[in-house]
Amino acid sequence: MKPSDLKFEATIDCARALDAADPMSRWRDEFCIPQTNNKPQVYLCGNSLGLQPKRLQAEMDQELEAWRRYGVGGHFEGKYPWMPYHEFVREPLARLVGAHPDEVVAMNSLTVNLHLMMVSFYRPSPERHRIVIEKGAFPSDRYAVESQIRFHGYDPDSSLVELIDNDGSGLLSLSTLDAYLNEHGDSVALVLMPGVQYATGQFTPPGEVVELARRHGCQVGFDLAHAVGNLPLTLHDDDADFAVWCSYKYLNSGAGAVAGCFVHRKHSQRTDLPRFAGWWGHDPSTRFKMGDKFVPAAGADAWQLSNPPIYGLAPVRVSLGIFDEAGIKHLRDKSITLTAYLEYLVEIRLAGRIAIRTPSDPGKRGCQLSLAFADAKLGKSVHQAMETAGFVGDWREPDVLRASPAPLYNNFSDVFQFVDELARRLSQ
Ligand SMILES: Cc1ncc(COP(=O)(O)O)c(C=O)c1O
């Protein structure tokens, strides 16, 4: 279903007709929609925390049962033995991000993985010491980058470069990155970019970033927190050096769930890369010989530190099963239409009071729209009142309400009701 197939109208009847024509509508029923006042919330907050799949409870019970029943034997017994547990998510994760299975691993949390990746891929020298990020990057990334620069004895004032377009849009276009790299590229060690930027919702295809950065010999990594599960990715073909992401947003794996990491295959046999090592990164065939010498496992697995937390990884396994069944390309088709409907309603009903900060080109955004209020104080109080009433988006200072219809569990009626409520409250 494409936007052109069905005409949008700002009515609940239209929203319901769009829902009736939606081939992905059955997935909503697979999720626990939180309630407020005994009514399902209008939950457009998958950019922050995705919803719980109903099928997860039984799978979690099964893991607890394995522990009850087998004790330490659970490492080898049960349906999903714990010893190779991260293997169970490898293939679906690779499919989701467009990687070979040996290029991905589920481990740790996002910021930890970002540090581990920078240990290997940020190798500054006096000539080439800079890290380029987008201005307004997620604070954790900025802290991580700054601390890595200092750790290597460099000064963030000269080594940390934050780029933004100078047109006041808050976006970063490839031409701005290109212009910077053309002038200073030979001093840049690492370009670290978001797939989907958390505040603006802008999507920049990783392959296009890599293409620019490679011309200048830079390493290129991505924080895909807001991109994974939101749109299809092709990390291997894009030739990214590394990527990291979390699993609690569009991957619906619960707060603090085990994160993911991609390391391009071309790096897997390199012996010159420094790495912080732990026993789970050791070649599994000899790991339990408990030798003194670290022998890296093949591929991204070599960056693992610890044995995986099963109760943080089980939701990832379950969630990736859903993505495999639903298909990220089908989800993306729906997402494009769903977000286009949100955009249409905001433009028709909220013009002059809200400006959309996210690019209007569907190729340059995922499901999120960042709604900037002309009156930020009013916007914040309306957002808070809406949240209390069960219309859930999230606020980002100073003036943005992020609204992110997730195609797995949101429908067109959600989108209509959210904008309708917003318009009603802003008119009061
Ligand atoms: C873009 C981005 N990067 C990094 C993080 C930090 O993630 P974590 O706390 O899992 O390390 C977040 C968290 O929301 C994020 O949105």
mmCIF file of N, CA, C and O in Angstrom, residues 100 102-104 121 210-211 213-214 217-222 235-242 262-273 275 298-300 303:
data_model
loop_
_atom_site.group_PDB
_atom_site.id
_atom_site.type_symbol
_atom_site.label_atom_id
_atom_site.label_comp_id
_atom_site.label_asym_id
_atom_site.label_seq_id
_atom_site.Cartn_x
_atom_site.Cartn_y
_atom_site.Cartn_z
ATOM 1 N N HIS A 100 26.463 -9.914 6.743
ATOM 2 C CA HIS A 100 26.710 -11.348 6.812
ATOM 3 C C HIS A 100 26.623 -11.757 8.286
ATOM 4 O O HIS A 100 26.967 -10.964 9.172
ATOM 5 N N ASP A 102 28.448 -13.416 10.230
ATOM 6 C CA ASP A 102 29.670 -13.259 11.039
ATOM 7 C C ASP A 102 30.003 -11.788 11.310
ATOM 8 O O ASP A 102 30.949 -11.497 12.046
ATOM 9 N N GLU A 103 29.249 -10.860 10.726
ATOM 10 C CA GLU A 103 29.535 -9.431 10.933
ATOM 11 C C GLU A 103 28.741 -8.830 12.088
ATOM 12 O O GLU A 103 28.944 -7.654 12.406
ATOM 13 N N VAL A 104 27.819 -9.591 12.671
ATOM 14 C CA VAL A 104 27.002 -9.008 13.742
ATOM 15 C C VAL A 104 27.096 -9.825 15.023
ATOM 16 O O VAL A 104 27.316 -11.040 15.005
ATOM 17 N N PHE A 121 38.693 1.327 16.188
ATOM 18 C CA PHE A 121 38.616 2.079 14.920
ATOM 19 C C PHE A 121 38.918 3.571 15.055
ATOM 20 O O PHE A 121 38.893 4.281 14.057
ATOM 21 N N VAL A 210 29.542 6.796 3.875
ATOM 22 C CA VAL A 210 30.790 6.035 3.678
ATOM 23 C C VAL A 210 31.475 6.505 2.397
ATOM 24 O O VAL A 210 32.692 6.726 2.371
ATOM 25 N N GLU A 211 30.684 6.685 1.359
ATOM 26 C CA GLU A 211 31.273 7.063 0.074
ATOM 27 C C GLU A 211 32.081 8.362 0.190
ATOM 28 O O GLU A 211 33.200 8.463 -0.312
ATOM 29 N N ALA A 213 33.326 9.718 3.030
ATOM 30 C CA ALA A 213 34.432 9.616 3.995
ATOM 31 C C ALA A 213 35.602 8.822 3.425
ATOM 32 O O ALA A 213 36.768 9.122 3.703
ATOM 33 N N ARG A 214 35.299 7.819 2.626
ATOM 34 C CA ARG A 214 36.361 6.974 2.064
ATOM 35 C C ARG A 214 37.314 7.754 1.152
ATOM 36 O O ARG A 214 38.493 7.447 1.070
ATOM 37 N N GLY A 217 40.011 8.781 3.260
ATOM 38 C CA GLY A 217 40.725 7.780 4.073
ATOM 39 C C GLY A 217 40.255 7.700 5.521
ATOM 40 O O GLY A 217 41.007 7.240 6.385
ATOM 41 N N CYS A 218 39.020 8.143 5.801
ATOM 42 C CA CYS A 218 38.532 8.113 7.197
ATOM 43 C C CYS A 218 37.867 6.768 7.483
ATOM 44 O O CYS A 218 37.285 6.150 6.597
ATOM 45 N N GLN A 219 37.894 6.369 8.747
ATOM 46 C CA GLN A 219 37.074 5.256 9.212
ATOM 47 C C GLN A 219 35.645 5.786 9.386
ATOM 48 O O GLN A 219 35.455 6.977 9.680
ATOM 49 N N VAL A 220 34.668 4.901 9.234
ATOM 50 C CA VAL A 220 33.284 5.357 9.332
ATOM 51 C C VAL A 220 32.453 4.404 10.184
ATOM 52 O O VAL A 220 32.404 3.199 9.921
ATOM 53 N N GLY A 221 31.809 4.970 11.212
ATOM 54 C CA GLY A 221 30.943 4.173 12.082
ATOM 55 C C GLY A 221 29.574 4.834 12.221
ATOM 56 O O GLY A 221 29.407 6.028 11.911
ATOM 57 N N PHE A 222 28.608 4.061 12.711
ATOM 58 C CA PHE A 222 27.232 4.565 12.814
ATOM 59 C C PHE A 222 26.611 4.185 14.153
ATOM 60 O O PHE A 222 26.805 3.076 14.641
ATOM 61 N N LEU A 235 24.276 -2.709 5.678
ATOM 62 C CA LEU A 235 25.577 -2.290 6.230
ATOM 63 C C LEU A 235 26.776 -2.908 5.524
ATOM 64 O O LEU A 235 27.791 -2.244 5.342
ATOM 65 N N HIS A 236 26.655 -4.165 5.141
ATOM 66 C CA HIS A 236 27.813 -4.779 4.472
ATOM 67 C C HIS A 236 28.086 -4.076 3.148
ATOM 68 O O HIS A 236 29.210 -3.634 2.899
ATOM 69 N N ASP A 237 27.053 -3.981 2.313
ATOM 70 C CA ASP A 237 27.253 -3.357 0.998
ATOM 71 C C ASP A 237 27.623 -1.887 1.131
ATOM 72 O O ASP A 237 28.321 -1.338 0.278
ATOM 73 N N ASP A 238 27.161 -1.259 2.188
ATOM 74 C CA ASP A 238 27.504 0.152 2.405
ATOM 75 C C ASP A 238 28.985 0.323 2.753
ATOM 76 O O ASP A 238 29.499 1.432 2.720
ATOM 77 N N ASP A 239 29.603 -0.774 3.178
ATOM 78 C CA ASP A 239 31.025 -0.747 3.522
ATOM 79 C C ASP A 239 31.311 0.042 4.807
ATOM 80 O O ASP A 239 32.398 0.602 4.988
ATOM 81 N N ALA A 240 30.316 0.086 5.698
ATOM 82 C CA ALA A 240 30.562 0.712 7.018
ATOM 83 C C ALA A 240 31.656 -0.081 7.738
ATOM 84 O O ALA A 240 31.715 -1.307 7.606
ATOM 85 N N ASP A 241 32.490 0.613 8.490
ATOM 86 C CA ASP A 241 33.478 -0.130 9.289
ATOM 87 C C ASP A 241 32.818 -0.771 10.488
ATOM 88 O O ASP A 241 33.084 -1.921 10.799
ATOM 89 N N PHE A 242 31.969 0.022 11.167
ATOM 90 C CA PHE A 242 31.261 -0.548 12.317
ATOM 91 C C PHE A 242 29.925 0.170 12.505
ATOM 92 O O PHE A 242 29.713 1.275 11.979
ATOM 93 N N PHE A 262 27.895 -4.235 14.658
ATOM 94 C CA PHE A 262 28.308 -4.711 13.332
ATOM 95 C C PHE A 262 29.778 -4.356 13.144
ATOM 96 O O PHE A 262 30.183 -3.222 13.421
ATOM 97 N N VAL A 263 30.566 -5.324 12.703
ATOM 98 C CA VAL A 263 31.950 -5.040 12.295
ATOM 99 C C VAL A 263 32.117 -5.625 10.898
ATOM 100 O O VAL A 263 31.846 -6.819 10.684
ATOM 101 N N HIS A 264 32.522 -4.792 9.960
ATOM 102 C CA HIS A 264 32.620 -5.276 8.578
ATOM 103 C C HIS A 264 33.611 -6.431 8.473
ATOM 104 O O HIS A 264 34.660 -6.440 9.123
ATOM 105 N N ARG A 265 33.213 -7.391 7.655
ATOM 106 C CA ARG A 265 34.005 -8.610 7.451
ATOM 107 C C ARG A 265 35.468 -8.332 7.106
ATOM 108 O O ARG A 265 36.361 -9.099 7.467
ATOM 109 N N LYS A 266 35.687 -7.258 6.402
ATOM 110 C CA LYS A 266 37.067 -6.991 5.958
ATOM 111 C C LYS A 266 38.010 -6.771 7.147
ATOM 112 O O LYS A 266 39.219 -6.839 6.989
ATOM 113 N N HIS A 267 37.446 -6.515 8.324
ATOM 114 C CA HIS A 267 38.298 -6.290 9.499
ATOM 115 C C HIS A 267 38.507 -7.558 10.324
ATOM 116 O O HIS A 267 39.298 -7.551 11.271
ATOM 117 N N SER A 268 37.786 -8.629 9.967
ATOM 118 C CA SER A 268 37.737 -9.761 10.905
ATOM 119 C C SER A 268 39.080 -10.495 11.025
ATOM 120 O O SER A 268 39.376 -11.071 12.059
ATOM 121 N N GLN A 269 39.869 -10.478 9.982
ATOM 122 C CA GLN A 269 41.157 -11.198 10.061
ATOM 123 C C GLN A 269 42.324 -10.278 10.431
ATOM 124 O O GLN A 269 43.464 -10.720 10.492
ATOM 125 N N ARG A 270 42.040 -9.024 10.676
ATOM 126 C CA ARG A 270 43.157 -8.087 10.922
ATOM 127 C C ARG A 270 43.787 -8.348 12.280
ATOM 128 O O ARG A 270 43.101 -8.506 13.281
ATOM 129 N N THR A 271 45.104 -8.365 12.296
ATOM 130 C CA THR A 271 45.785 -8.578 13.568
ATOM 131 C C THR A 271 46.331 -7.257 14.117
ATOM 132 O O THR A 271 46.827 -7.190 15.236
ATOM 133 N N ASP A 272 46.234 -6.194 13.299
ATOM 134 C CA ASP A 272 46.783 -4.906 13.738
ATOM 135 C C ASP A 272 45.786 -4.082 14.548
ATOM 136 O O ASP A 272 46.156 -3.048 15.096
ATOM 137 N N LEU A 273 44.530 -4.536 14.623
ATOM 138 C CA LEU A 273 43.532 -3.731 15.338
ATOM 139 C C LEU A 273 43.623 -3.974 16.835
ATOM 140 O O LEU A 273 43.513 -5.119 17.278
ATOM 141 N N ARG A 275 42.131 -4.132 20.531
ATOM 142 C CA ARG A 275 40.792 -4.539 20.953
ATOM 143 C C ARG A 275 40.805 -4.748 22.457
ATOM 144 O O ARG A 275 41.780 -5.278 22.994
ATOM 145 N N ALA A 298 36.071 -15.828 15.287
ATOM 146 C CA ALA A 298 35.916 -15.260 13.945
ATOM 147 C C ALA A 298 34.880 -14.141 13.971
ATOM 148 O O ALA A 298 33.899 -14.215 14.707
ATOM 149 N N GLY A 299 35.135 -13.106 13.187
ATOM 150 C CA GLY A 299 34.136 -12.060 12.964
ATOM 151 C C GLY A 299 33.864 -11.179 14.168
ATOM 152 O O GLY A 299 34.692 -11.053 15.087
ATOM 153 N N ALA A 300 32.672 -10.595 14.172
ATOM 154 C CA ALA A 300 32.298 -9.624 15.212
ATOM 155 C C ALA A 300 32.297 -10.256 16.601
ATOM 156 O O ALA A 300 32.460 -9.552 17.608
ATOM 157 N N TRP A 303 34.705 -9.343 19.513
ATOM 158 C CA TRP A 303 34.623 -8.145 20.361
ATOM 159 C C TRP A 303 33.796 -8.385 21.632
ATOM 160 O O TRP A 303 33.650 -7.501 22.455
#
